[in-house]
CSV table of C-alpha atoms in Angstrom, one decimal:
chain,number,residue,atom,x,y,z
G,1,GLY,CA,-2.1,55.0,-15.7
G,2,VAL,CA,-2.0,51.3,-15.4
G,3,TRP,CA,1.1,50.9,-17.4
G,4,ASP,CA,3.2,53.1,-15.1
G,5,GLN,CA,1.9,51.2,-12.1
G,6,ALA,CA,3.0,48.0,-13.8
G,7,LEU,CA,6.5,49.4,-14.5
G,8,ARG,CA,6.8,50.6,-10.9
G,9,LEU,CA,5.9,47.1,-9.7
G,10,LEU,CA,8.6,45.6,-11.8
G,11,VAL,CA,11.2,47.9,-10.3
G,12,GLU,CA,9.9,47.2,-6.8
G,13,MET,CA,10.1,43.5,-7.5
G,14,ALA,CA,13.7,43.8,-8.7
G,15,THR,CA,14.8,45.8,-5.7
G,16,THR,CA,13.2,43.3,-3.3
G,17,ARG,CA,15.0,40.5,-5.2
G,18,VAL,CA,11.7,38.9,-6.4
G,19,GLU,CA,12.6,37.1,-9.6
G,20,LEU,CA,11.4,38.8,-12.7
G,21,ASN,CA,10.4,36.3,-15.3
G,22,THR,CA,8.6,36.0,-18.6
G,23,ILE,CA,5.2,36.1,-16.9
G,24,THR,CA,5.9,39.3,-14.9
G,25,PHE,CA,7.3,41.0,-17.9
G,26,ASN,CA,4.5,39.9,-20.2
G,27,ALA,CA,2.0,41.4,-17.7
G,28,ALA,CA,3.8,44.7,-17.9
G,29,VAL,CA,4.0,44.6,-21.7
G,30,SER,CA,0.3,43.9,-21.8
G,31,ALA,CA,-0.4,46.9,-19.5
G,32,CYS,CA,1.6,49.1,-21.9
G,33,GLN,CA,-0.2,47.6,-24.9
G,34,LYS,CA,-3.6,48.3,-23.4
G,35,SER,CA,-2.6,51.9,-22.5
G,36,GLY,CA,-1.2,52.6,-25.9
G,37,VAL,CA,2.4,53.2,-24.9
G,38,TRP,CA,4.1,51.1,-27.5
G,39,ASP,CA,7.5,52.7,-26.9
G,40,GLN,CA,7.4,51.5,-23.2
G,41,ALA,CA,6.4,48.0,-24.4
G,42,LEU,CA,9.5,47.9,-26.7
G,43,ARG,CA,11.7,49.1,-23.8
G,44,LEU,CA,10.5,46.2,-21.8
G,45,LEU,CA,11.5,43.8,-24.6
G,46,VAL,CA,15.0,45.3,-24.6
G,47,GLU,CA,15.2,44.9,-20.8
G,48,MET,CA,14.0,41.3,-21.0
G,49,ALA,CA,16.8,40.5,-23.5
G,50,THR,CA,19.4,42.4,-21.5
G,51,THR,CA,18.4,40.5,-18.3
G,52,ARG,CA,18.2,37.2,-20.2
G,53,VAL,CA,14.5,36.7,-19.5
G,54,GLU,CA,12.9,34.6,-22.3
G,55,LEU,CA,10.8,36.4,-24.8
G,56,ASN,CA,8.0,34.1,-26.0
G,57,THR,CA,5.1,34.2,-28.4
G,58,ILE,CA,2.9,36.1,-26.0
G,59,THR,CA,5.6,38.7,-25.4
G,60,PHE,CA,6.1,39.3,-29.1
G,61,ASN,CA,2.3,39.2,-30.0
G,62,THR,CA,1.5,41.8,-27.3
G,63,ALA,CA,4.4,44.1,-28.4
G,64,VAL,CA,3.3,43.8,-32.0
G,65,SER,CA,-0.3,44.7,-31.0
G,66,ALA,CA,1.1,47.7,-29.0
G,67,CYS,CA,2.9,48.9,-32.1
G,68,GLN,CA,-0.2,48.3,-34.3
G,69,LYS,CA,-2.3,50.4,-31.8
G,70,GLY,CA,0.4,53.1,-32.0
G,71,GLY,CA,0.4,53.1,-35.8
G,72,VAL,CA,4.1,52.2,-36.0
G,73,TRP,CA,3.9,49.4,-38.5
G,74,ASP,CA,7.7,49.5,-39.2
G,75,GLN,CA,8.3,48.6,-35.6
G,76,ALA,CA,5.7,45.8,-35.7
G,77,LEU,CA,7.3,44.3,-38.8
G,78,THR,CA,10.8,44.5,-37.2
G,79,LEU,CA,9.4,42.6,-34.2
G,80,LEU,CA,8.1,39.9,-36.5
G,81,VAL,CA,11.5,39.5,-38.1
G,82,GLU,CA,13.2,39.4,-34.6
G,83,MET,CA,10.6,36.8,-33.6
G,84,ALA,CA,11.6,34.6,-36.5
G,85,SER,CA,15.3,35.2,-35.8
G,86,ALA,CA,14.8,34.2,-32.2
G,87,ARG,CA,13.1,31.0,-33.3
G,88,VAL,CA,9.9,32.0,-31.4
G,89,GLU,CA,6.8,30.3,-32.8
G,90,LEU,CA,5.0,32.5,-35.2
G,91,ASN,CA,1.2,32.4,-34.9
G,92,THR,CA,-1.8,34.5,-35.4
G,93,ILE,CA,-3.2,37.0,-32.9
């Protein structure tokens, strides 16, 4: 699906030394959200944190939406807590 193409593109970008940034990761998180693969969206957030790419409001909102679509409300609430802890601006989707 679209989400696995987005993940392959991220890997390809990394191997060709194209800088991965918040925008590229957000696009991949969005593809995961639209495809209903919340677990992959959360893995991308972990990868962003590991590689020190900034997580922003869009990142968190998209991941929360992915969790909502997947019916994993506990994960969505955990993200909201993490968002507040990271001092990312809380807003409405």
